[in-house]
Tab-separated table of C-alpha atoms in Angstrom:
chain	number	residue	atom	x	y	z
U	1	ASP	CA	16.366	-23.786	-9.114
U	2	ALA	CA	19.704	-23.571	-7.398
U	3	LYS	CA	19.754	-23.801	-3.615
U	4	THR	CA	22.118	-22.574	-0.953
U	5	THR	CA	23.425	-24.144	2.246
U	6	GLN	CA	24.182	-22.109	5.362
U	7	PRO	CA	24.991	-22.993	8.982
U	8	ASN	CA	21.938	-22.816	11.216
U	9	SER	CA	23.528	-20.488	13.717
U	10	MET	CA	26.693	-18.558	14.520
U	11	GLU	CA	27.896	-16.460	17.388
U	12	SER	CA	30.143	-13.443	17.533
U	13	ASN	CA	31.375	-10.851	19.984
U	14	GLU	CA	30.597	-7.183	19.614
U	15	GLU	CA	33.125	-5.184	17.559
U	16	GLU	CA	34.710	-8.327	16.136
U	17	PRO	CA	34.513	-9.342	12.458
U	18	VAL	CA	31.987	-11.975	11.429
U	19	HIS	CA	32.292	-14.274	8.425
U	20	LEU	CA	29.017	-15.878	7.380
U	21	PRO	CA	29.531	-18.715	4.860
U	22	CYS	CA	27.218	-19.906	2.112
U	23	ASN	CA	27.597	-22.861	-0.227
U	24	HIS	CA	25.920	-22.814	-3.622
U	25	SER	CA	27.564	-25.633	-5.562
U	26	THR	CA	24.804	-25.775	-8.226
U	27	ILE	CA	24.992	-22.077	-9.089
U	28	SER	CA	24.662	-21.309	-12.781
U	29	GLY	CA	26.838	-18.852	-14.634
U	30	THR	CA	24.218	-16.121	-14.633
U	31	ASP	CA	22.946	-16.421	-11.054
U	32	TYR	CA	23.501	-13.424	-8.829
U	33	ILE	CA	24.321	-14.015	-5.156
U	34	HIS	CA	22.136	-11.952	-2.853
U	35	TRP	CA	22.210	-11.550	0.901
U	36	TYR	CA	19.323	-10.351	2.992
U	37	ARG	CA	18.943	-10.174	6.734
U	38	GLN	CA	15.912	-10.232	8.991
U	39	LEU	CA	16.020	-8.480	12.327
U	40	PRO	CA	13.691	-9.803	15.060
U	41	SER	CA	10.020	-9.091	14.327
U	42	GLN	CA	10.813	-7.256	11.089
U	43	GLY	CA	10.697	-7.983	7.385
U	44	PRO	CA	13.878	-8.991	5.562
U	45	GLU	CA	16.154	-6.231	4.294
U	46	TYR	CA	18.689	-6.263	1.484
U	47	VAL	CA	22.341	-6.377	2.489
U	48	ILE	CA	24.490	-6.888	-0.583
U	49	HIS	CA	24.744	-8.768	-3.860
U	50	GLY	CA	27.379	-9.798	-6.377
U	51	LEU	CA	28.077	-11.869	-9.461
U	52	THR	CA	31.781	-12.694	-9.687
U	53	SER	CA	33.854	-10.004	-8.048
U	54	ASN	CA	34.044	-9.176	-4.367
U	55	VAL	CA	31.733	-6.328	-3.371
U	56	ASN	CA	31.719	-3.763	-0.601
U	57	ASN	CA	29.032	-1.433	0.644
U	58	ARG	CA	28.292	0.486	3.795
U	59	MET	CA	26.744	-2.549	5.481
U	60	ALA	CA	29.068	-5.408	4.613
U	61	SER	CA	31.467	-7.045	2.184
U	62	LEU	CA	30.814	-10.033	-0.027
U	63	ALA	CA	33.636	-12.373	-0.914
U	64	ILE	CA	32.887	-14.752	-3.789
U	65	ALA	CA	35.004	-17.833	-4.437
U	66	GLU	CA	36.733	-18.040	-7.783
U	67	ASP	CA	34.581	-21.011	-8.847
U	68	ARG	CA	31.487	-19.206	-7.470
U	69	LYS	CA	30.415	-22.291	-5.563
U	70	SER	CA	30.611	-20.497	-2.261
U	71	SER	CA	30.552	-17.001	-0.851
U	72	THR	CA	31.098	-15.273	2.479
U	73	LEU	CA	29.308	-12.290	3.924
U	74	ILE	CA	31.672	-10.248	6.057
U	75	LEU	CA	30.542	-7.889	8.782
U	76	HIS	CA	33.688	-5.988	9.664
U	77	ARG	CA	32.696	-4.969	13.184
U	78	ALA	CA	29.647	-6.679	14.577
U	79	THR	CA	27.270	-4.619	16.659
U	80	LEU	CA	24.358	-5.751	18.782
U	81	ARG	CA	22.062	-4.468	16.050
U	82	ASP	CA	23.549	-7.016	13.637
U	83	ALA	CA	21.897	-9.873	15.520
U	84	ALA	CA	19.570	-11.257	12.873
U	85	VAL	CA	18.910	-14.135	10.501
U	86	TYR	CA	21.064	-13.827	7.376
U	87	TYR	CA	19.828	-15.328	4.124
U	88	CYS	CA	22.010	-16.215	1.159
U	89	ILE	CA	19.923	-16.440	-2.019
U	90	LEU	CA	20.590	-16.997	-5.703
U	91	ARG	CA	18.735	-14.838	-8.199
U	92	PRO	CA	18.662	-15.767	-11.885
U	93	TYR	CA	19.920	-13.133	-14.319
U	94	ALA	CA	16.453	-12.993	-15.824
U	95	GLY	CA	15.569	-11.135	-12.709
U	96	ASN	CA	13.062	-13.571	-11.385
U	97	ASN	CA	12.639	-12.401	-7.840
U	98	ARG	CA	9.608	-14.660	-7.991
U	99	LYS	CA	11.939	-17.633	-8.237
U	100	LEU	CA	14.015	-16.876	-5.181
U	101	ILE	CA	14.381	-19.837	-2.831
U	102	TRP	CA	14.520	-18.669	0.746
U	103	GLY	CA	16.112	-21.182	3.072
U	104	LEU	CA	16.273	-20.926	6.858
U	105	GLY	CA	19.383	-18.767	6.849
U	106	THR	CA	21.973	-18.343	9.582
U	107	SER	CA	20.866	-16.970	12.926
U	108	LEU	CA	23.633	-14.674	14.155
U	109	ALA	CA	23.934	-13.923	17.860
U	110	VAL	CA	26.163	-11.020	18.932
U	111	ASN	CA	27.507	-11.018	22.461
U	112	PRO	CA	28.188	-7.720	24.229
F	1	ASN	CA	8.963	8.137	2.076
F	2	ALA	CA	7.298	5.322	4.013
F	3	GLY	CA	8.598	2.470	1.822
F	4	VAL	CA	6.345	-0.587	2.123
F	5	THR	CA	3.525	-0.532	4.634
F	6	GLN	CA	1.133	-3.310	5.634
F	7	THR	CA	-2.290	-3.173	7.254
F	8	PRO	CA	-3.180	-4.595	9.738
F	9	LYS	CA	-0.187	-5.577	11.890
F	10	PHE	CA	-2.071	-8.256	13.793
F	11	ARG	CA	-5.335	-10.098	13.254
F	12	VAL	CA	-7.159	-13.036	14.792
F	13	LEU	CA	-9.784	-14.804	12.700
F	14	LYS	CA	-12.121	-17.683	13.254
F	15	THR	CA	-12.155	-20.548	10.776
F	16	GLY	CA	-14.286	-19.636	7.785
F	17	GLN	CA	-14.020	-15.869	8.178
F	18	SER	CA	-12.638	-13.717	5.416
F	19	MET	CA	-10.245	-10.807	5.444
F	20	THR	CA	-8.050	-8.659	3.235
F	21	LEU	CA	-4.468	-7.658	3.891
F	22	LEU	CA	-3.371	-4.378	2.346
F	23	CYS	CA	0.106	-3.605	1.108
F	24	ALA	CA	1.124	-0.161	-0.094
F	25	GLN	CA	4.412	1.105	-1.517
F	26	ASP	CA	5.459	4.632	-2.422
F	27	MET	CA	8.584	3.812	-4.450
F	28	ASN	CA	6.841	3.463	-7.825
F	29	HIS	CA	7.900	-0.186	-8.042
F	30	GLU	CA	6.495	-2.337	-10.817
F	31	TYR	CA	6.752	-5.656	-9.006
F	32	MET	CA	4.973	-6.591	-5.797
F	33	TYR	CA	4.911	-9.868	-3.855
F	34	TRP	CA	3.113	-11.594	-1.021
F	35	TYR	CA	5.016	-14.124	1.120
F	36	ARG	CA	4.213	-16.181	4.152
F	37	GLN	CA	6.735	-17.166	6.796
F	38	ASP	CA	6.210	-20.148	9.078
F	39	PRO	CA	8.448	-21.548	11.833
F	40	GLY	CA	11.030	-23.948	10.471
F	41	MET	CA	10.414	-22.901	6.877
F	42	GLY	CA	11.802	-20.185	4.668
F	43	LEU	CA	9.755	-17.446	3.087
F	44	ARG	CA	7.325	-18.868	0.539
F	45	LEU	CA	5.850	-16.842	-2.299
F	46	ILE	CA	2.054	-16.813	-2.415
F	47	HIS	CA	1.273	-14.512	-5.329
F	48	TYR	CA	3.059	-11.744	-7.150
F	49	SER	CA	2.329	-8.963	-9.610
F	50	VAL	CA	4.499	-7.562	-12.390
F	51	GLY	CA	2.373	-4.476	-12.889
F	52	GLU	CA	-0.955	-2.768	-12.349
F	53	GLY	CA	-3.824	-5.044	-13.276
F	54	THR	CA	-1.720	-8.205	-13.421
F	55	THR	CA	-1.260	-11.012	-10.896
F	56	ALA	CA	0.289	-14.467	-10.961
F	57	LYS	CA	0.552	-17.509	-8.715
F	58	GLY	CA	3.617	-18.210	-6.656
F	59	GLU	CA	4.658	-21.321	-4.804
F	60	VAL	CA	1.700	-21.619	-2.374
F	61	PRO	CA	-1.327	-19.806	-3.874
F	62	ASP	CA	-4.159	-22.088	-2.711
F	63	GLY	CA	-6.667	-20.411	-0.424
F	64	TYR	CA	-5.570	-16.888	-1.349
F	65	ASN	CA	-6.574	-14.325	-3.935
F	66	VAL	CA	-4.910	-11.067	-4.868
F	67	SER	CA	-5.654	-7.878	-6.729
F	68	ARG	CA	-3.561	-4.992	-8.015
F	69	LEU	CA	-5.955	-2.304	-9.142
F	70	LYS	CA	-3.470	0.483	-8.471
F	71	LYS	CA	0.284	0.343	-8.976
F	72	GLN	CA	1.008	1.256	-5.393
F	73	ASN	CA	-1.340	-1.256	-3.748
F	74	PHE	CA	-1.377	-5.049	-3.614
F	75	LEU	CA	-4.193	-6.771	-1.739
F	76	LEU	CA	-4.152	-10.314	-0.375
F	77	GLY	CA	-7.498	-11.900	0.368
F	78	LEU	CA	-8.474	-14.935	2.372
F	79	GLU	CA	-12.021	-15.929	1.428
F	80	SER	CA	-12.473	-18.670	4.029
F	81	ALA	CA	-9.671	-18.715	6.566
F	82	ALA	CA	-8.264	-22.029	7.807
F	83	PRO	CA	-5.940	-22.755	10.760
F	84	SER	CA	-3.242	-23.746	8.233
F	85	GLN	CA	-3.149	-20.099	7.160
F	86	THR	CA	-1.895	-19.012	10.559
F	87	SER	CA	1.361	-17.341	9.657
F	88	VAL	CA	3.274	-14.102	9.333
F	89	TYR	CA	2.612	-12.456	5.993
F	90	PHE	CA	5.104	-10.173	4.305
F	91	CYS	CA	4.596	-7.932	1.355
F	92	ALA	CA	7.516	-6.810	-0.783
F	93	SER	CA	8.123	-4.668	-3.838
F	94	SER	CA	10.934	-4.195	-6.333
F	95	TYR	CA	11.777	-2.549	-9.611
F	96	SER	CA	11.338	-4.554	-12.765
F	97	GLY	CA	12.574	-8.102	-12.339
F	98	LEU	CA	15.079	-7.687	-15.138
F	99	ALA	CA	18.586	-7.604	-13.776
F	100	GLY	CA	20.458	-4.446	-14.581
F	101	GLY	CA	23.886	-5.764	-13.931
F	102	PRO	CA	25.961	-5.552	-10.779
F	103	THR	CA	25.122	-1.919	-10.148
F	104	ARG	CA	21.415	-2.575	-9.894
F	105	SER	CA	20.371	-4.995	-7.252
F	106	ASN	CA	16.673	-5.287	-8.074
F	107	GLU	CA	16.441	-5.785	-4.361
F	108	GLN	CA	13.128	-6.416	-2.733
F	109	PHE	CA	11.859	-3.993	-0.111
F	110	PHE	CA	9.773	-5.674	2.560
F	111	GLY	CA	7.002	-4.442	4.780
F	112	PRO	CA	6.934	-5.005	8.554
F	113	GLY	CA	4.635	-8.026	8.320
F	114	THR	CA	1.138	-9.028	9.429
F	115	ARG	CA	0.773	-11.686	12.094
F	116	LEU	CA	-2.403	-13.665	11.397
F	117	THR	CA	-3.872	-16.283	13.686
F	118	VAL	CA	-6.776	-18.444	12.558
F	119	LEU	CA	-8.580	-20.261	15.350
C-alpha cells in the first residue's frame, strides 16, 4: 500500500496562507489523494480530495503535481481554528477505506 | 442530525475486565470502522463492517470483537482488557467503499472518540 511523507510540524501566522506539502512517490494511477485534519481532542474530519486536477472547496485548495508524486494542501487564510494535525492519505480507487494508511501527519500551529 | 456518536467518552478499566463501546450513526452509511490512536502512531484499523450483519478484521484485531446487528450501530467489545489496550478509540462511517469519481469523496465521518485507560 502506498505511503505518504509529511513534515512533522509547521507554523503559520493568523490570516496568512499556509502550504502543507505531502510526498507520495509510490502513488498508483488510480489512487485518490485525501486530506483529513484532526483538531485537538476531536476525531479526524475530511478536508478535501483529488485525483489529478487541482481542487477547491470551502475549506481549502488541493494542488496536485503533474506527475502526482506530491501534493499541497493550501489554506488561504489561516485562522486559530485551523491549528490541527493534517493527514495526507492515499485511497485506492476500489474504495478501500479499510486500506487507508494513516501516518503521523503535520501538526500545524497558528500564531495570533 | 447527530452524525457519529460514541458512548462512553471516557472509561477506566482494571486488567481483565470487559466492556463494550457503542458507535451510532444517523447518516444511513453502509460502512463502519473502529480505529485506535496511540501516541507516536497513526490511526490503526481494528475492525470494520461493510453492512448490517457483517464484520471483518482490520490491521490490529487481536483482543477485540465487534458486532453490527443494526445498520446504524457498531459495537466494539473488549472481553478481557489489557494495559496495551489503553488508547483513544474512534469510530467512523462512510458510504459504500466504492469510489464514485472525483465528485464523491467516500469520506469517513468520525465520532468524538472514547478515551480508555486499562490499569
